[in-house]
PDB file of C-alpha atoms and ligand atoms in Angstrom:
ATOM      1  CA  UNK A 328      -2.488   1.376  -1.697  1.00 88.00           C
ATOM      2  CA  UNK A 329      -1.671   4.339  -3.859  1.00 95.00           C
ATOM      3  CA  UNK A 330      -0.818   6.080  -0.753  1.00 97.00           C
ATOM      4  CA  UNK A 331       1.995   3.353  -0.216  1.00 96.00           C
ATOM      5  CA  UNK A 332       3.329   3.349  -3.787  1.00 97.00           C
ATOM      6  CA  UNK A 333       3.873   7.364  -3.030  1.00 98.00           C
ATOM      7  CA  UNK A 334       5.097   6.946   0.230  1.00 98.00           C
ATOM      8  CA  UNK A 335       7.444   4.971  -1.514  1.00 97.00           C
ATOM      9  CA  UNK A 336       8.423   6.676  -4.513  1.00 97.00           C
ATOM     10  CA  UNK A 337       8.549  10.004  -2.182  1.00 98.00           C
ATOM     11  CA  UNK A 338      11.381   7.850  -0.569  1.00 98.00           C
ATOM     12  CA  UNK A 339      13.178   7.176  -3.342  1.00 97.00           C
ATOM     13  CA  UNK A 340      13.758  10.711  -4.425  1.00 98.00           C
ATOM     14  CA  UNK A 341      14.785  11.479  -0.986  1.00 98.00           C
ATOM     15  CA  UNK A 342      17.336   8.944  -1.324  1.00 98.00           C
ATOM     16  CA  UNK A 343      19.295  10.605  -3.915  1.00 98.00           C
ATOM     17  CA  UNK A 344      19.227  13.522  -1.637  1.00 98.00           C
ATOM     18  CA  UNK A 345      20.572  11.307   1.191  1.00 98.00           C
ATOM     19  CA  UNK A 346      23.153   9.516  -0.579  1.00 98.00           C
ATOM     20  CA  UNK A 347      24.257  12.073  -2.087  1.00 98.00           C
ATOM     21  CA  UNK A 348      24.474  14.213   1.154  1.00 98.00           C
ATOM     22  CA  UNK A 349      25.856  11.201   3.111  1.00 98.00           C
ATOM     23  CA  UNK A 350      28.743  10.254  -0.189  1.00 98.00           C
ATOM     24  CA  UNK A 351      29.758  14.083   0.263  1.00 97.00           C
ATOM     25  CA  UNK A 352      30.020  14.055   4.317  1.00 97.00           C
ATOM     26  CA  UNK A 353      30.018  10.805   5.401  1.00 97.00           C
ATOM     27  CA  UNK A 354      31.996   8.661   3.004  1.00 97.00           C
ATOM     28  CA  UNK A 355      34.527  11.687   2.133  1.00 97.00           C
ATOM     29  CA  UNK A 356      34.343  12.111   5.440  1.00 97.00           C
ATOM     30  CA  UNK A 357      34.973  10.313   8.500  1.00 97.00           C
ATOM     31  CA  UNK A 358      33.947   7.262   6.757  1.00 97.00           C
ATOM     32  CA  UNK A 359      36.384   7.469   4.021  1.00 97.00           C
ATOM     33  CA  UNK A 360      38.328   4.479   5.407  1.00 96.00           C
ATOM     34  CA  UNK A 361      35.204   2.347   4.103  1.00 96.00           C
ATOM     35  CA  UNK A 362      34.800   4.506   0.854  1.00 96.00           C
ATOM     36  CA  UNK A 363      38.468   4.464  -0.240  1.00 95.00           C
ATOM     37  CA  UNK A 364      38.512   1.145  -1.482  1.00 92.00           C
ATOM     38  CA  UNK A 365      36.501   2.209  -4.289  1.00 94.00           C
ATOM     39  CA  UNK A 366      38.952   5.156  -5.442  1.00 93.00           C
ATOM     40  CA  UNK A 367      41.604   2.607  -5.622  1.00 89.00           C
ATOM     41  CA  UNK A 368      41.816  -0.115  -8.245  1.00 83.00           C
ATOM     42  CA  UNK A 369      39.922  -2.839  -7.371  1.00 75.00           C
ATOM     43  CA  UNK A 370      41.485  -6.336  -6.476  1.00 71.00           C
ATOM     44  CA  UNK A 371      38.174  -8.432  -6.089  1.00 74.00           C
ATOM     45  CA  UNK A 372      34.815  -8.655  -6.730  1.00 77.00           C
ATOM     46  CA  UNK A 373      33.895  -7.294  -3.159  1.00 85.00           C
ATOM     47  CA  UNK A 374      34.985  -3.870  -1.324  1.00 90.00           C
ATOM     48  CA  UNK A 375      35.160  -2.925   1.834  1.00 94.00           C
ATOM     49  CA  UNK A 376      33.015   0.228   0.587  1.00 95.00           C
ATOM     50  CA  UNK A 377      30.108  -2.265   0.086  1.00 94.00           C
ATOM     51  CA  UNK A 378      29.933  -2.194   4.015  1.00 96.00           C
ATOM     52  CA  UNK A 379      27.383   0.884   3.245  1.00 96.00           C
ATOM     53  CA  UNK A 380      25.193  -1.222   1.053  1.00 96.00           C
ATOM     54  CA  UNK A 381      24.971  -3.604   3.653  1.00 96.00           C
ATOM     55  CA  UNK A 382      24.423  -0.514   6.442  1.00 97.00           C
ATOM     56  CA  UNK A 383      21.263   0.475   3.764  1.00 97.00           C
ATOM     57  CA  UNK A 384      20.335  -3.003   3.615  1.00 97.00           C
ATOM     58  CA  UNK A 385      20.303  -3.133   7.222  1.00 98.00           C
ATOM     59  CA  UNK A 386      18.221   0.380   7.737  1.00 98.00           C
ATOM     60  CA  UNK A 387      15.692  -1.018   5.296  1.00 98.00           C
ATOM     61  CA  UNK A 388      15.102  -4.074   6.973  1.00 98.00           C
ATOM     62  CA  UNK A 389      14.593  -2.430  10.214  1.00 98.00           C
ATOM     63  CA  UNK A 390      12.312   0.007   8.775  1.00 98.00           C
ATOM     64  CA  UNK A 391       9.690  -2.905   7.164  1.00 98.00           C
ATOM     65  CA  UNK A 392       9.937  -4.650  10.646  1.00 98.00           C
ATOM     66  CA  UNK A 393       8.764  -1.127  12.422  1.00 98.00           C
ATOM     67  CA  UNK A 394       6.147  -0.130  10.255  1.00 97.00           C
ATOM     68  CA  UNK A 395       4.755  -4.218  10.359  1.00 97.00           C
ATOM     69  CA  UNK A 396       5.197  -3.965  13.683  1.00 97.00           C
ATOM     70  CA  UNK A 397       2.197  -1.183  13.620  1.00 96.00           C
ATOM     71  CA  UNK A 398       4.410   1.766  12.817  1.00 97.00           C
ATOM     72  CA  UNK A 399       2.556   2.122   9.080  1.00 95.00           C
ATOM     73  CA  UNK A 400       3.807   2.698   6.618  1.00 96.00           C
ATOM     74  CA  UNK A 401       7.485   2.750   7.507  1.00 98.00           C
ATOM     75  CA  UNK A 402       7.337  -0.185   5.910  1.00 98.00           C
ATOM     76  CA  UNK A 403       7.005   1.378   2.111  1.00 98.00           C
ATOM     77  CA  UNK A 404      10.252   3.820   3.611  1.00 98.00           C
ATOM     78  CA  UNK A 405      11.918   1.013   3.877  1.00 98.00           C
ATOM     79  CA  UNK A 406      10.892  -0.174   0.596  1.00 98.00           C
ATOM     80  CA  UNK A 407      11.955   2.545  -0.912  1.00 98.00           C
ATOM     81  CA  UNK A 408      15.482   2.568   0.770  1.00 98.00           C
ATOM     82  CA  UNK A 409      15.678  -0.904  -0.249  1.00 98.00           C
ATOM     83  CA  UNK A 410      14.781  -0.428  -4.139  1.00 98.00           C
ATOM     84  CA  UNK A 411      16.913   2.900  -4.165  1.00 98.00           C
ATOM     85  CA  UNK A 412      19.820   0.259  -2.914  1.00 97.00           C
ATOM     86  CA  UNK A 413      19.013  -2.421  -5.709  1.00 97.00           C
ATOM     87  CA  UNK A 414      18.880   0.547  -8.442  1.00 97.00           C
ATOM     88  CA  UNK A 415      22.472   1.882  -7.095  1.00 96.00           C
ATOM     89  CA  UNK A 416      23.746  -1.719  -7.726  1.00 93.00           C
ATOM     90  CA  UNK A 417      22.739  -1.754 -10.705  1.00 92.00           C
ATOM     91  CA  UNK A 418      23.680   1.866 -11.445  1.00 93.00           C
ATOM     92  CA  UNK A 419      26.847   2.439  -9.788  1.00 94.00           C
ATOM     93  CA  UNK A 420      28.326  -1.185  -9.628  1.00 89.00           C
ATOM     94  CA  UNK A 421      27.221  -2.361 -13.083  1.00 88.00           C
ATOM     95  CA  UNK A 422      26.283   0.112 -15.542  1.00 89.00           C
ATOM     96  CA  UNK A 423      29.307   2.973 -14.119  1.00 91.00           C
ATOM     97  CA  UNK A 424      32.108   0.704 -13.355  1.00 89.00           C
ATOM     98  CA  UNK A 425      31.376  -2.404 -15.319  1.00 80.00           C
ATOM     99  CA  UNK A 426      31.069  -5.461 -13.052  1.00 74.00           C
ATOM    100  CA  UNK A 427      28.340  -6.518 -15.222  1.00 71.00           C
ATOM    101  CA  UNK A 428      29.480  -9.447 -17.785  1.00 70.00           C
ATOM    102  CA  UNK A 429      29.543  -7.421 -20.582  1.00 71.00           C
ATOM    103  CA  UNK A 430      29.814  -3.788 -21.139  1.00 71.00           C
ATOM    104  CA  UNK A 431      26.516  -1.693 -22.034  1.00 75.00           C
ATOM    105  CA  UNK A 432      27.596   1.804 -23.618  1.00 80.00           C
ATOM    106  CA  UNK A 433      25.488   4.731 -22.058  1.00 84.00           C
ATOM    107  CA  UNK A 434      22.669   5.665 -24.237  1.00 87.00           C
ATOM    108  CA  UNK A 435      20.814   8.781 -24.276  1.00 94.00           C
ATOM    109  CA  UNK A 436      21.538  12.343 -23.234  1.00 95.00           C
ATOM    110  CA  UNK A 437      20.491  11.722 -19.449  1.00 96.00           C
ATOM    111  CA  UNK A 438      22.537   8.380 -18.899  1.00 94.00           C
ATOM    112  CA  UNK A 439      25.713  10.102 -20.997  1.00 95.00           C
ATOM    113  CA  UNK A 440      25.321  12.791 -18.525  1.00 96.00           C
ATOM    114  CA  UNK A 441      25.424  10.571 -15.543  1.00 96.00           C
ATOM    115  CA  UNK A 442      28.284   8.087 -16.480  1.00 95.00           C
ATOM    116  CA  UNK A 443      30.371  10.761 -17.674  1.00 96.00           C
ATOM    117  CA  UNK A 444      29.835  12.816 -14.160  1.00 97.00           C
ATOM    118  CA  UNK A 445      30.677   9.931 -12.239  1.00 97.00           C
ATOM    119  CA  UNK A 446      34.286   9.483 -13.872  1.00 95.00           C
ATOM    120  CA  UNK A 447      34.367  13.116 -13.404  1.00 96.00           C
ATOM    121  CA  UNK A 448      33.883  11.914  -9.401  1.00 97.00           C
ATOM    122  CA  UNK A 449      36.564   9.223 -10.078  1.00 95.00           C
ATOM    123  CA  UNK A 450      39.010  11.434 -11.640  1.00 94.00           C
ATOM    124  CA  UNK A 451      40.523  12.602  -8.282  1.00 90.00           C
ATOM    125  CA  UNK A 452      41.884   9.594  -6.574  1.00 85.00           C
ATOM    126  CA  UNK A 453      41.806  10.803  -2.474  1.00 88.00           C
ATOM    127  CA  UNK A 454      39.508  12.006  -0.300  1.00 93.00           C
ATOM    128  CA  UNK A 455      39.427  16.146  -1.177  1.00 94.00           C
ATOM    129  CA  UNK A 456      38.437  18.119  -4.002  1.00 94.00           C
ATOM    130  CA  UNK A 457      36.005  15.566  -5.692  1.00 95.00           C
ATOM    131  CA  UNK A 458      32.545  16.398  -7.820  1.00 97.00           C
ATOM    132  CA  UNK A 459      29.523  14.628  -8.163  1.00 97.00           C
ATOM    133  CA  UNK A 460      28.288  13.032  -5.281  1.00 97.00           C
ATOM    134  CA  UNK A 461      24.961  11.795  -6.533  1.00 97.00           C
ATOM    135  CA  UNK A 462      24.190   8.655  -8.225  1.00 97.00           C
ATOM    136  CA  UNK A 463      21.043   9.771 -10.318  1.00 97.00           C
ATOM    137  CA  UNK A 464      21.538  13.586 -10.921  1.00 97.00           C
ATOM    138  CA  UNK A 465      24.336  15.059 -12.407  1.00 96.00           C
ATOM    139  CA  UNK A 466      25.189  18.289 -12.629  1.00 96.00           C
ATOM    140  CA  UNK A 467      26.109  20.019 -15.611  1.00 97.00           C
ATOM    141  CA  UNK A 468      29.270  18.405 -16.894  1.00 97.00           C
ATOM    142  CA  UNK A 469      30.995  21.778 -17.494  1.00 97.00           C
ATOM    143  CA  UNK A 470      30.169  23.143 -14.373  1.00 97.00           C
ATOM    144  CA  UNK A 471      31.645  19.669 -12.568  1.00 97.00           C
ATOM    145  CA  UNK A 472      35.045  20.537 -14.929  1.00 96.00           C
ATOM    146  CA  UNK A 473      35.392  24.162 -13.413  1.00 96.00           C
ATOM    147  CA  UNK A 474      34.575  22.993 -10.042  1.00 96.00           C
ATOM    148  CA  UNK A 475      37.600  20.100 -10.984  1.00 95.00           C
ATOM    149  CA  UNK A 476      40.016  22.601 -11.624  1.00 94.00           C
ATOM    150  CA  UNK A 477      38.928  25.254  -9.176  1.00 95.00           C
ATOM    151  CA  UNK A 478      39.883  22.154  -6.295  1.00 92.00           C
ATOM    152  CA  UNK A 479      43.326  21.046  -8.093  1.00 89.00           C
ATOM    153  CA  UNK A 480      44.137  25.161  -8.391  1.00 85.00           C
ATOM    154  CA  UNK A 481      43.455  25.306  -4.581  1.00 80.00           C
ATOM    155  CA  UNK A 482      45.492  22.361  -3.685  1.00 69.00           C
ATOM    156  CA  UNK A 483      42.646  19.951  -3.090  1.00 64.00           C
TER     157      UNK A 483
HETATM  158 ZN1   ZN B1274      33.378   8.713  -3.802  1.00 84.56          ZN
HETATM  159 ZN1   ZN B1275      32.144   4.882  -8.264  1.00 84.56          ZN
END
């Protein structure tokens, strides 16, 4: 059992790894035609960039029914892709951009760090010369307002 719970904490560090790997290359990438909803201003309460959630929500699913299946323990993998999912929604969709019902102010050095970085990631509105690409680690803040500037001085 403990062996599970790591398995699946292991894959939810890894996750911020991936997603913020597959935000940089994928959805600034050739995926940006799903992804550029979000960098517009948002008309509903659904995006088409919330295809990805559903792509993780997919993976996940596939992974418990492999590792049930006798493939053990992709199943905990898949847990863990599936709770990093829930805590993104919860992150990114309610406590950064405020689809929650009411607004919860960021509290604590860590949290400050990480709203503020993602507005930082919001502040350029197309696909180029954006910051931040992870959802729970931030870089330094002054090092993602150098970087900022460094891509508007080169034209990104
Ligand atoms: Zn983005
Ligand atoms: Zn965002």
């Amino acid at each position: 059992m403990l062996f599970n719970i790591l398995v699946l904490l292991g894959t939810l560090v890894a996750m911020e790894g991936v997603g913020t790997l597959a935000h940089k290359y994928i959805m600034h990438g050739w995926g940006w035609w799903l992804h550029r909803s979000h960098h517009e201003p948002q008309l509903g309460m659904l995006e088409t960039n919330d295809v990805y959630l559903l792509a993780l929500a997919v993976i996940s699913l596939a992974l418990v029914a492999v590792g049930k299946a006798g493939h053990a323990p992709l199943q905990w993998v898949g847990g863990g892709v599936a709770a990093y999912g829930a805590l993104y929604v919860i992150a990114h969709d309610g406590f950064f951009h405020r689809h929650w019902p009411r607004t919860v102010r960021p509290v604590g050095r860590y949290l400050t760090r990480l709203h503020r970085a993602h507005r930082l990631h919001h502040a350029v509105k197309g696909r180029k010369g954006s910051v931040s690409f992870g959802f729970f680690y931030a870089p330094p803040l002054k090092r993602l307002v150098r970087e900022l500037r460094r891509n508007r001085g080169s034209g990104l």
